Amino acid sequence: MMRKAIIYKEWIKTRWVLLTLLILSCTFTLYGLLSVERFITLRGPVHLAQILLSRDILFIEMIRYIPLVCSICLALAQYVPEVMQKRLKLTLHLPLSVRKITITMLGYGVILLVAIFLLQYVTLNAYFHHYLPRELVSHIMNTALVWFISGIAAYGLICMVCIEPTWRVRVASLLLSAGLLRLYFIAPTPQAYDGVLIPLALFSIVIVGFSFISIDRFKSGVQ
């Protein structure tokens, strides 16, 4: 019952942001697909396949940072009002363990982000399967996968920064976050992350857990 109440509170707080992020994600995805469709109409799918094989172009680069933006916006929408209006302290005093409260709040954000990313990923995958052989679709989608994984890491890092009670550690965490997120975009070559996708995904899940450190510091009243 208490977990349902927390989830409902998060929903009331973030529903319009989520709708905006869903529209943003769909808009950029459709715009990217329309660009590909226009190219196919003018040059044909065979030429598209030749370009994919011979050049470092995927035709969907415009969505590269969309998962990152969605995650940052959702994390800010969830935790900035909690901290600024001092509601987080009240939330942590609910008759439920701090660990369960934190897992519920973080899980809410991660699950909704994964749903948005999954919709985007499945749409792109289905479209490209209509025109291209499986190998080339894998070439595009495996390259894009690291962008979605970076979104999960960004969510965890921004949550950690927002919850952190002191500005000194908050600034240090922000700099650390920028450095860690840079790792997900440091290699622009298609499929450059193929060998490390699973470790990166696991690392991103671990990063989401960094927020427990900030929660513990907040709960302890560190100033």
Tab-separated table of C-alpha atoms in Angstrom:
chain	number	residue	atom	x	y	z
A	1	MET	CA	0.000	0.000	0.000
A	2	MET	CA	2.760	2.450	0.962
A	3	ARG	CA	4.719	1.660	-2.201
A	4	LYS	CA	1.599	2.294	-4.297
A	5	ALA	CA	1.215	5.661	-2.576
A	6	ILE	CA	4.842	6.574	-3.385
A	7	ILE	CA	4.407	5.532	-7.020
A	8	TYR	CA	1.203	7.585	-7.258
A	9	LYS	CA	3.030	10.593	-5.774
A	10	GLU	CA	5.797	10.221	-8.371
A	11	TRP	CA	3.209	9.900	-11.126
A	12	ILE	CA	1.368	13.082	-10.067
A	13	LYS	CA	4.693	14.912	-9.956
A	14	THR	CA	6.092	13.752	-13.299
A	15	ARG	CA	3.129	12.882	-15.554
A	16	TRP	CA	3.336	16.054	-17.707
A	17	VAL	CA	7.119	15.785	-17.962
A	18	LEU	CA	6.742	12.158	-19.043
A	19	LEU	CA	4.191	13.112	-21.684
A	20	THR	CA	6.546	15.816	-22.975
A	21	LEU	CA	9.472	13.382	-23.068
A	22	LEU	CA	7.365	10.789	-24.888
A	23	ILE	CA	6.368	13.375	-27.499
A	24	LEU	CA	9.991	14.539	-27.812
A	25	SER	CA	11.233	10.968	-28.228
A	26	CYS	CA	8.569	10.074	-30.817
A	27	THR	CA	9.096	13.324	-32.728
A	28	PHE	CA	12.839	12.838	-33.131
A	29	THR	CA	12.390	9.159	-33.996
A	30	LEU	CA	9.802	9.915	-36.674
A	31	TYR	CA	11.887	12.791	-38.027
A	32	GLY	CA	14.887	10.464	-38.291
A	33	LEU	CA	12.828	7.818	-40.069
A	34	LEU	CA	11.370	10.396	-42.458
A	35	SER	CA	14.920	11.419	-43.370
A	36	VAL	CA	15.770	7.769	-44.106
A	37	GLU	CA	12.521	7.347	-46.054
A	38	ARG	CA	13.341	10.400	-48.162
A	39	PHE	CA	16.804	9.019	-48.885
A	40	ILE	CA	15.331	5.638	-49.886
A	41	THR	CA	12.767	7.337	-52.120
A	42	LEU	CA	15.479	9.321	-53.916
A	43	ARG	CA	18.305	6.748	-54.017
A	44	GLY	CA	16.739	3.386	-53.172
A	45	PRO	CA	17.408	0.895	-50.320
A	46	VAL	CA	20.432	-0.608	-52.126
A	47	HIS	CA	22.248	2.732	-52.066
A	48	LEU	CA	21.296	3.118	-48.386
A	49	ALA	CA	22.926	-0.247	-47.657
A	50	GLN	CA	26.053	0.772	-49.611
A	51	ILE	CA	26.340	4.001	-47.593
A	52	LEU	CA	25.944	2.083	-44.324
A	53	LEU	CA	28.697	-0.345	-45.317
A	54	SER	CA	31.170	2.178	-46.710
A	55	ARG	CA	30.778	5.192	-44.398
A	56	ASP	CA	30.374	5.860	-40.664
A	57	ILE	CA	26.822	7.121	-41.179
A	58	LEU	CA	23.704	5.635	-39.561
A	59	PHE	CA	21.107	8.238	-40.628
A	60	ILE	CA	19.682	8.321	-37.074
A	61	GLU	CA	22.476	10.280	-35.377
A	62	MET	CA	19.952	12.989	-34.487
A	63	ILE	CA	18.527	10.791	-31.715
A	64	ARG	CA	21.968	10.158	-30.173
A	65	TYR	CA	21.410	12.453	-27.174
A	66	ILE	CA	17.629	12.093	-26.819
A	67	PRO	CA	17.799	9.270	-24.207
A	68	LEU	CA	20.303	11.378	-22.262
A	69	VAL	CA	18.013	14.441	-22.335
A	70	CYS	CA	14.951	12.368	-21.339
A	71	SER	CA	16.773	10.865	-18.369
A	72	ILE	CA	18.137	14.172	-17.099
A	73	CYS	CA	14.716	15.844	-17.373
A	74	LEU	CA	12.941	13.019	-15.537
A	75	ALA	CA	15.526	12.939	-12.734
A	76	LEU	CA	15.250	16.715	-12.284
A	77	ALA	CA	11.431	16.535	-12.300
A	78	GLN	CA	11.463	13.809	-9.651
A	79	TYR	CA	14.027	15.136	-7.204
A	80	VAL	CA	14.444	18.917	-7.533
A	81	PRO	CA	10.919	19.650	-6.141
A	82	GLU	CA	11.493	17.069	-3.375
A	83	VAL	CA	14.719	18.772	-2.268
A	84	MET	CA	13.760	22.422	-2.859
A	85	GLN	CA	10.407	22.091	-1.070
A	86	LYS	CA	11.928	19.874	1.651
A	87	ARG	CA	9.516	17.040	0.869
A	88	LEU	CA	12.226	14.391	0.616
A	89	LYS	CA	12.761	14.454	4.380
A	90	LEU	CA	9.052	13.793	4.932
A	91	THR	CA	9.086	10.992	2.342
A	92	LEU	CA	11.997	9.284	4.103
A	93	HIS	CA	10.006	9.287	7.355
A	94	LEU	CA	7.153	7.266	5.885
A	95	PRO	CA	6.474	3.928	7.642
A	96	LEU	CA	8.659	2.034	5.184
A	97	SER	CA	12.392	1.419	5.231
A	98	VAL	CA	14.563	4.056	3.532
A	99	ARG	CA	15.976	1.396	1.244
A	100	LYS	CA	12.516	0.347	0.035
A	101	ILE	CA	11.442	3.972	-0.445
A	102	THR	CA	14.577	4.694	-2.487
A	103	ILE	CA	14.192	1.542	-4.598
A	104	THR	CA	10.552	2.440	-5.293
A	105	MET	CA	11.374	5.997	-6.399
A	106	LEU	CA	14.376	4.999	-8.501
A	107	GLY	CA	12.560	1.970	-9.915
A	108	TYR	CA	9.676	4.200	-11.002
A	109	GLY	CA	12.037	6.379	-13.030
A	110	VAL	CA	14.077	3.527	-14.504
A	111	ILE	CA	11.027	1.507	-15.573
A	112	LEU	CA	9.372	4.462	-17.309
A	113	LEU	CA	12.603	5.441	-19.061
A	114	VAL	CA	13.126	1.864	-20.254
A	115	ALA	CA	9.538	1.896	-21.593
A	116	ILE	CA	10.209	5.088	-23.585
A	117	PHE	CA	13.559	3.769	-24.851
A	118	LEU	CA	12.017	0.414	-25.754
A	119	LEU	CA	9.294	2.084	-27.807
A	120	GLN	CA	11.933	4.089	-29.670
A	121	TYR	CA	14.203	1.080	-30.174
A	122	VAL	CA	11.432	-1.267	-31.378
A	123	THR	CA	10.107	1.378	-33.805
A	124	LEU	CA	13.539	1.902	-35.357
A	125	ASN	CA	14.249	-1.815	-35.467
A	126	ALA	CA	10.935	-2.644	-37.176
A	127	TYR	CA	11.371	0.109	-39.749
A	128	PHE	CA	14.888	-0.869	-40.770
A	129	HIS	CA	13.945	-4.557	-40.969
A	130	HIS	CA	11.463	-3.544	-43.664
A	131	TYR	CA	14.245	-2.333	-45.977
A	132	LEU	CA	17.566	-3.797	-44.878
A	133	PRO	CA	19.062	-7.245	-44.245
A	134	ARG	CA	19.448	-8.414	-40.651
A	135	GLU	CA	23.210	-7.731	-40.531
A	136	LEU	CA	22.786	-4.066	-41.434
A	137	VAL	CA	19.903	-3.647	-39.007
A	138	SER	CA	22.144	-5.062	-36.270
A	139	HIS	CA	24.857	-2.638	-37.399
A	140	ILE	CA	22.510	0.307	-36.776
A	141	MET	CA	20.726	-0.934	-33.668
A	142	ASN	CA	23.843	-2.177	-31.847
A	143	THR	CA	25.398	1.233	-32.382
A	144	ALA	CA	22.287	2.975	-31.052
A	145	LEU	CA	22.030	0.660	-28.032
A	146	VAL	CA	24.809	2.447	-26.142
A	147	TRP	CA	22.854	5.723	-26.422
A	148	PHE	CA	19.931	4.144	-24.550
A	149	ILE	CA	22.255	2.582	-21.969
A	150	SER	CA	23.766	6.016	-21.370
A	151	GLY	CA	20.270	7.256	-20.525
A	152	ILE	CA	19.992	4.869	-17.574
A	153	ALA	CA	23.399	5.969	-16.298
A	154	ALA	CA	22.459	9.649	-16.712
A	155	TYR	CA	19.275	9.127	-14.696
A	156	GLY	CA	21.196	7.542	-11.811
A	157	LEU	CA	23.890	10.218	-11.818
A	158	ILE	CA	21.489	13.180	-11.889
A	159	CYS	CA	19.402	11.608	-9.123
A	160	MET	CA	22.572	11.296	-7.053
A	161	VAL	CA	23.481	14.953	-7.692
A	162	CYS	CA	19.984	16.228	-6.865
A	163	ILE	CA	19.710	14.300	-3.593
A	164	GLU	CA	23.232	15.104	-2.367
A	165	PRO	CA	22.791	17.475	0.621
A	166	THR	CA	25.987	19.568	0.289
A	167	TRP	CA	26.946	21.833	-2.617
A	168	ARG	CA	30.641	20.912	-2.367
A	169	VAL	CA	29.981	17.202	-2.969
A	170	ARG	CA	27.173	18.049	-5.397
A	171	VAL	CA	29.563	19.972	-7.673
A	172	ALA	CA	32.153	17.179	-7.431
A	173	SER	CA	29.436	14.634	-8.281
A	174	LEU	CA	28.356	16.730	-11.248
A	175	LEU	CA	31.905	16.792	-12.606
A	176	LEU	CA	32.217	13.034	-12.026
A	177	SER	CA	28.892	12.529	-13.826
A	178	ALA	CA	30.054	14.514	-16.846
A	179	GLY	CA	33.212	12.399	-17.033
A	180	LEU	CA	31.358	9.105	-16.727
A	181	LEU	CA	28.729	10.039	-19.308
A	182	ARG	CA	31.474	11.067	-21.708
A	183	LEU	CA	32.589	7.405	-21.756
A	184	TYR	CA	29.358	6.456	-23.540
A	185	PHE	CA	30.015	8.862	-26.428
A	186	ILE	CA	33.796	8.881	-26.710
A	187	ALA	CA	33.914	6.510	-29.719
A	188	PRO	CA	31.793	7.813	-32.634
A	189	THR	CA	32.567	4.859	-34.929
A	190	PRO	CA	29.530	2.566	-35.516
A	191	GLN	CA	29.594	-0.620	-33.379
A	192	ALA	CA	32.610	0.644	-31.445
A	193	TYR	CA	30.943	-0.488	-28.174
A	194	ASP	CA	29.841	-3.938	-29.370
A	195	GLY	CA	32.260	-5.790	-27.098
A	196	VAL	CA	31.357	-3.837	-23.966
A	197	LEU	CA	27.597	-3.361	-24.231
A	198	ILE	CA	26.771	-5.850	-21.465
A	199	PRO	CA	29.428	-4.505	-19.049
A	200	LEU	CA	28.254	-0.962	-19.804
A	201	ALA	CA	24.644	-1.945	-19.121
A	202	LEU	CA	25.638	-3.540	-15.804
A	203	PHE	CA	27.764	-0.503	-14.942
A	204	SER	CA	24.784	1.770	-15.636
A	205	ILE	CA	22.626	-0.254	-13.221
A	206	VAL	CA	25.363	0.055	-10.585
A	207	ILE	CA	25.461	3.817	-11.200
A	208	VAL	CA	21.738	4.063	-10.397
A	209	GLY	CA	22.678	2.625	-7.007
A	210	PHE	CA	25.002	5.598	-6.342
A	211	SER	CA	21.884	7.487	-5.211
A	212	PHE	CA	21.804	5.356	-2.047
A	213	ILE	CA	24.991	7.138	-0.924
A	214	SER	CA	23.337	10.546	-1.298
A	215	ILE	CA	20.171	9.302	0.411
A	216	ASP	CA	22.203	8.031	3.379
A	217	ARG	CA	24.016	11.380	3.616
A	218	PHE	CA	20.720	13.262	3.358
A	219	LYS	CA	19.075	11.054	5.977
A	220	SER	CA	22.066	11.542	8.309
A	221	GLY	CA	21.707	15.328	8.032
A	222	VAL	CA	25.163	15.929	6.528
A	223	GLN	CA	25.677	19.671	5.933
